[in-house]
Coordinates of C-alpha atoms and ligand atoms in Angstrom, one line a residue:
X24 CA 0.0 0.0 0.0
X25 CA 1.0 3.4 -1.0
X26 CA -0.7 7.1 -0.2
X27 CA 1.8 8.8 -2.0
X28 CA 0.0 10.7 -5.3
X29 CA 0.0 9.7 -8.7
X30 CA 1.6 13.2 -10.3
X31 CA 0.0 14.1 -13.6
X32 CA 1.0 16.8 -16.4
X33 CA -0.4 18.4 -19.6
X34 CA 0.6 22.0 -20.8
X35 CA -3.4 23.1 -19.7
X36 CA -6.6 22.3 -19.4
X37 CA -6.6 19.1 -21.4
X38 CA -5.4 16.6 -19.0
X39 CA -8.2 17.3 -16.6
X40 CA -10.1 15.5 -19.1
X41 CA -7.6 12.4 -17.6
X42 CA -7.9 13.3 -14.4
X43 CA -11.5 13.0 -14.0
X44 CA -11.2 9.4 -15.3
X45 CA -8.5 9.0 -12.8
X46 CA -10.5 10.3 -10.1
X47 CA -13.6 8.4 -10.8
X48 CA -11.7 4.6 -11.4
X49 CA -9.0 5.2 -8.6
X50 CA -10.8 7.3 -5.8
X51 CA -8.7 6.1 -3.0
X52 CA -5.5 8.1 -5.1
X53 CA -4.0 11.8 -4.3
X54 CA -3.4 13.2 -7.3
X55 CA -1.5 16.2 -7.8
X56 CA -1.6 17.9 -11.4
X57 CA 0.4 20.4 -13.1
X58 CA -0.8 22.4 -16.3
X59 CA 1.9 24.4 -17.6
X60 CA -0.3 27.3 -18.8
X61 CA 2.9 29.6 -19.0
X62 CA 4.1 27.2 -21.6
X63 CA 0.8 27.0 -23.5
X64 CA 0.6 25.5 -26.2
X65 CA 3.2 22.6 -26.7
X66 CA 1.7 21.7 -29.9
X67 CA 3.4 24.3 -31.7
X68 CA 7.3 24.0 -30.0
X69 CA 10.0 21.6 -30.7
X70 CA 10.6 18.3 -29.5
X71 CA 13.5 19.8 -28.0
X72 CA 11.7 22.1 -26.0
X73 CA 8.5 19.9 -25.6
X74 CA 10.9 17.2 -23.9
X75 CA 12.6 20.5 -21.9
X76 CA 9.5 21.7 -20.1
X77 CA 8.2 18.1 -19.7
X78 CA 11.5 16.7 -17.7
X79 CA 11.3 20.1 -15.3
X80 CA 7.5 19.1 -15.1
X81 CA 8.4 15.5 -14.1
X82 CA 11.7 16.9 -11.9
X83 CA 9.2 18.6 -9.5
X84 CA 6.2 16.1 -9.0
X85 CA 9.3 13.7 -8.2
X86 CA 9.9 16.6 -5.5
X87 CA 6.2 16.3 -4.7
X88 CA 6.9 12.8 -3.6
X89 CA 4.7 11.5 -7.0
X90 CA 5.1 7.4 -6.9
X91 CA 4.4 7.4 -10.5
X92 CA 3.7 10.4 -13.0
X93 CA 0.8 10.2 -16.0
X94 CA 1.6 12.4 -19.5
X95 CA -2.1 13.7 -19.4
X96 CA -0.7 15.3 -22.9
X97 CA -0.5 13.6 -26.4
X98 CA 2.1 16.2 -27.6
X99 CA 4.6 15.7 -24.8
X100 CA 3.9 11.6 -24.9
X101 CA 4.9 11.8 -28.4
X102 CA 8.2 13.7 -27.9
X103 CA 9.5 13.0 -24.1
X104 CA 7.4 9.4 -23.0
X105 CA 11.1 8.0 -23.8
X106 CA 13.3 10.4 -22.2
X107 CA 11.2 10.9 -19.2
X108 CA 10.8 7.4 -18.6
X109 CA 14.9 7.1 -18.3
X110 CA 15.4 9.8 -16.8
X111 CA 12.9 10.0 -13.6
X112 CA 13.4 7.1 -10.7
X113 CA 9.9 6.4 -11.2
X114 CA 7.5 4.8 -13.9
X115 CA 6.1 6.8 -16.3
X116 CA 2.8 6.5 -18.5
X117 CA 1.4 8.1 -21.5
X118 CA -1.1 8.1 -23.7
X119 CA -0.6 7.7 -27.1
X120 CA -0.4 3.4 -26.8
X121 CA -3.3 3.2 -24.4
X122 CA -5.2 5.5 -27.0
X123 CA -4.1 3.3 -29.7
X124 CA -4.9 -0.2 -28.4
X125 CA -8.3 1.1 -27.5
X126 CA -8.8 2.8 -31.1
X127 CA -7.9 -0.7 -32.3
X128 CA -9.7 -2.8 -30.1
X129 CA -13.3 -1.6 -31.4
X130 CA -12.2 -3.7 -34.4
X131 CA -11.7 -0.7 -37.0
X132 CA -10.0 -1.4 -40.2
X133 CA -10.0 2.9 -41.0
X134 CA -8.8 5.1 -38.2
X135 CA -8.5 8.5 -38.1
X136 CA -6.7 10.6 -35.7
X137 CA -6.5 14.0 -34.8
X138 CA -4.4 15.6 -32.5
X139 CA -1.9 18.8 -32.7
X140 CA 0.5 19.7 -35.2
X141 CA 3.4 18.4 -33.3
X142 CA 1.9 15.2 -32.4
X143 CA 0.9 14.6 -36.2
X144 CA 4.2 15.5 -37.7
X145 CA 5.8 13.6 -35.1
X146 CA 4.1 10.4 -36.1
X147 CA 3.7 8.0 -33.1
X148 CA 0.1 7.5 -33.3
X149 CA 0.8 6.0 -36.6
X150 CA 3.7 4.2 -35.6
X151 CA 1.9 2.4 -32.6
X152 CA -1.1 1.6 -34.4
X153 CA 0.6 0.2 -37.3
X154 CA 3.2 -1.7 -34.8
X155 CA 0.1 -3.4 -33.1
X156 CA -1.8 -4.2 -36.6
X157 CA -0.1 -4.0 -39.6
X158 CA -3.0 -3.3 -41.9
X159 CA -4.8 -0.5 -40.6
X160 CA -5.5 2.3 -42.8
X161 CA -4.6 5.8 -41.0
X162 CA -5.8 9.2 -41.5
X163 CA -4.0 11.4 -39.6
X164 CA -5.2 14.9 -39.2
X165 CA -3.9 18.2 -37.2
X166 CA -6.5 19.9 -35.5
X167 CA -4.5 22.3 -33.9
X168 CA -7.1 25.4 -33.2
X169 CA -9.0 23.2 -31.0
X170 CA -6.9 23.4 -28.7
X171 CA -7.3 27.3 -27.9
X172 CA -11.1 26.8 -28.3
X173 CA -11.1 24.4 -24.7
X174 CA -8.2 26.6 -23.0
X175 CA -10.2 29.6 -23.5
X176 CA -13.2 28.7 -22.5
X177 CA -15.3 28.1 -25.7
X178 CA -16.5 24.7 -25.9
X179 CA -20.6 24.3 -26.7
X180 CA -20.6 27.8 -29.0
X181 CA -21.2 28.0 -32.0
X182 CA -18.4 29.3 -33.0
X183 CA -16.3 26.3 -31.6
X184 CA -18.7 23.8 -34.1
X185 CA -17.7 26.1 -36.5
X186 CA -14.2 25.5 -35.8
X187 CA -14.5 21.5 -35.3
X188 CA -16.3 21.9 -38.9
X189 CA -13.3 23.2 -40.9
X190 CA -10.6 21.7 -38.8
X191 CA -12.3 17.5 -39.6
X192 CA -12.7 19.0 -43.5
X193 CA -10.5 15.6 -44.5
X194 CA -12.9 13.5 -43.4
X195 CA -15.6 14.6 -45.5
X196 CA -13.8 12.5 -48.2
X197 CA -11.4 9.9 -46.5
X198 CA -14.0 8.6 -44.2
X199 CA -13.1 6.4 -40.7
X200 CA -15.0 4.4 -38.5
X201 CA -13.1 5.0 -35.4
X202 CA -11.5 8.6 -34.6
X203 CA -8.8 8.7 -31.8
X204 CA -9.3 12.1 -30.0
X205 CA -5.2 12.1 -29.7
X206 CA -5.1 15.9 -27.8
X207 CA -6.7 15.4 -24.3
X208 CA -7.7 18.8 -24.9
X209 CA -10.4 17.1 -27.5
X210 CA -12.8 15.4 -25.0
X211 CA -14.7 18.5 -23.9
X212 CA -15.0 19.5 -27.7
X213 CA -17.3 15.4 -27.8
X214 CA -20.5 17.2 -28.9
X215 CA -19.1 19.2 -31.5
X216 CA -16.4 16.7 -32.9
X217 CA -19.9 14.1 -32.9
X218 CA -21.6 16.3 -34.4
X219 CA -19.0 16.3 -37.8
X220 CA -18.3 13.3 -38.0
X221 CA -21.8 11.9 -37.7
X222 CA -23.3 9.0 -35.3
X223 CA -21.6 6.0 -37.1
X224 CA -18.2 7.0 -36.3
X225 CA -16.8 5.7 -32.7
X226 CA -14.9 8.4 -30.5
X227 CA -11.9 6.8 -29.2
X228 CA -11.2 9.1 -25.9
X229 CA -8.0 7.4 -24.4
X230 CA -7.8 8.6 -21.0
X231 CA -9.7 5.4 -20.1
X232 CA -7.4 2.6 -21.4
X233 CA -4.5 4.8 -20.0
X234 CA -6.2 4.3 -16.4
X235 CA -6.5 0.9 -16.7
X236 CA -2.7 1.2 -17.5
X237 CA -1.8 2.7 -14.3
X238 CA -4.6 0.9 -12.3
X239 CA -2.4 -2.5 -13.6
X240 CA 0.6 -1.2 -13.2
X241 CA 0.2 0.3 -9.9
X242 CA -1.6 -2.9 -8.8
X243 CA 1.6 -5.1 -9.8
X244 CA 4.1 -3.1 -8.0
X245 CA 1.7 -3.0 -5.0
X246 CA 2.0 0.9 -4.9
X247 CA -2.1 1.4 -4.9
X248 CA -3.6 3.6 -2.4
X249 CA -5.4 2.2 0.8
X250 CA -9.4 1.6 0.2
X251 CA -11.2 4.4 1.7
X252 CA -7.6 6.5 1.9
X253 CA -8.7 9.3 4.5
X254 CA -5.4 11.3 3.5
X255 CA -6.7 11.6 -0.1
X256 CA -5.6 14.9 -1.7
X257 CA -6.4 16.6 -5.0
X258 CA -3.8 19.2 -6.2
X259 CA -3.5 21.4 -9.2
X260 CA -0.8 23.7 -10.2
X261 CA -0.9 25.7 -13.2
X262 CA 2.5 27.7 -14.3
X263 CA 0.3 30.1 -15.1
X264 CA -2.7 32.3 -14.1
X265 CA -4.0 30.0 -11.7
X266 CA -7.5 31.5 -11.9
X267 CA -7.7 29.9 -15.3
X268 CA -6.4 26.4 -14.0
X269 CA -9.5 26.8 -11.4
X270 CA -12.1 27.8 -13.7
X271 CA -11.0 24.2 -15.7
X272 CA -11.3 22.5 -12.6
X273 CA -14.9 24.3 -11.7
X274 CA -16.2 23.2 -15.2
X275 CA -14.5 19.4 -15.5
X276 CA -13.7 18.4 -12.2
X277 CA -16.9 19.7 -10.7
X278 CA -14.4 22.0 -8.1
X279 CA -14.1 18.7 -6.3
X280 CA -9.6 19.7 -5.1
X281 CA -8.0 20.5 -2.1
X282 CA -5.6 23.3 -3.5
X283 CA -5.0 25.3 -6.9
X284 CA -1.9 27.3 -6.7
X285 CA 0.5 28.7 -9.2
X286 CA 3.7 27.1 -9.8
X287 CA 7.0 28.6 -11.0
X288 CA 9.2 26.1 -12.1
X289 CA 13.0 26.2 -12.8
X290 CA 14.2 26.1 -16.3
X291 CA 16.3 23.3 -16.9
Ligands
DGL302 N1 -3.3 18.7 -24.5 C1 -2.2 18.5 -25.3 C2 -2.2 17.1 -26.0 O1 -2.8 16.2 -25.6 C3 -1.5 19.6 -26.0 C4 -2.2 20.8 -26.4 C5 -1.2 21.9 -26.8 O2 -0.6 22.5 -25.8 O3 -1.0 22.3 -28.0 O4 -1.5 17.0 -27.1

């Protein structure tokens, strides 16, 4: 048994879209999350610099005692999982294979994906899915403007459907019948991105096969939290206004945290 907290990271608002999955399957867990709003958004920056914020990320919530730390962020999965998983003394768990397995696991022959610019030019959805089944067909689209659409507040307008509209334009001709929502920012946009692609197509979100990861994983190195854990804590840190990090949490985590503080973190 283990009550230290699982530490979590995405450069906003998108990974509480993980955390309430984490939350609701593992609600004996502390959980202590940092969006790096300063740095916002990662989908346009280098790998370089992606990997860069993403190590000083995981340097702290090592700090912060985390037991194991969850990439709540497709872009940074794609360009640190590796680096961050040699270089922090603890394990380390993304999304982008756990998204894939479950994309594939609905027994789709056509998948699309969308996600931001880096984590489409960078690849690794592709890669995976085509590692775990050879034959899929891919169609891989950048979506980046979504992204701005959740972190500012914007989701159910109508100018936000007017946004999912033109950014899922390639599908009007290379249809899918699954679609990986590979930004985490993408699950509070479900309605809209539904609404485009039509009834048939299956949403893959995949916060939820990246719990069962690190309910498994946690579960085989006996690190879970006690049942009933009366020292359960919910923290969030945002490296940037942290009146924006709060209004997140009000809307997708129902305000149910202990603390929301801003964070400055060392360069590295
Ligand atoms: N939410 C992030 C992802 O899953 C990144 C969004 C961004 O900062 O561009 O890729």
């Amino acid at each position: 048994m283990d009550r230290r907290p699982i530490g979590v990271m995405d450069s906003g608002l998108g990974g509480l879209s993980v955390m309430r999955v984490l939350r609701d399957e593992l609600p004996a867990e502390s959980l202590t999350f940092v969006g790096d709003q300063g740095h916002f958004p990662y989908g346009t920056k280098s790998q370089a610099e992606i990997r860069r914020l993403s190590l000083a990320i995981g340097h702290f919530l090592v700090q912060q005692d985390a037991k194991m730390m969850v990439i709540a962020c497709n872009t940074a999965t794609g360009a640190a999982l590796s680096t961050l998983q040699k270089e922090l003394p603890i394990p380390v768990i993304g999304v982008i294979r756990p998204g894939a397995a479950a994309a594939l696991s609905t027994g789709a022959h056509r998948v699309g994906v969308i996600g931001t610019d880096s984590t489409i030019k960078n690849g690794a959805y592709e890669a995976t899915l085509h590692d775990l089944q050879p034959d899929v067909e891919v169609v891989s689209q950048p979506a980046q403007p979504l992204v701005s659409i959740v972190e500012h507040g914007q989701t159910g307008t109508a100018q936000a459907q007017l946004a999912v509209d033109k950014s899922l334009q390639v599908f009007d001709h290379q249809t899918v019948e699954t679609l990986i929502l590979g930004c985490t920012h993408f699950p509070f946009l479900r309605k809209e991105i539904q609404q485009k692609m039509g009834s048939n197509v299956r949403l893959v979100d995949p916060a939820f096969e990246t719990v069962q990861q690190v309910k498994r994983s946690l579960a085989e190195q006996s690190l879970l939290a006690p049942e009933g854990n009366p020292f359960r804590r919910v923290n969030l840190y945002s490296t940037g206004r942290k009146e924006d990090l709060q209004r997140g949490a009000n809307q997708w985590l129902g305000g149910r945290y202990n603390l929301c503080n801003h964070l400055d973190l060392e360069e590295e």
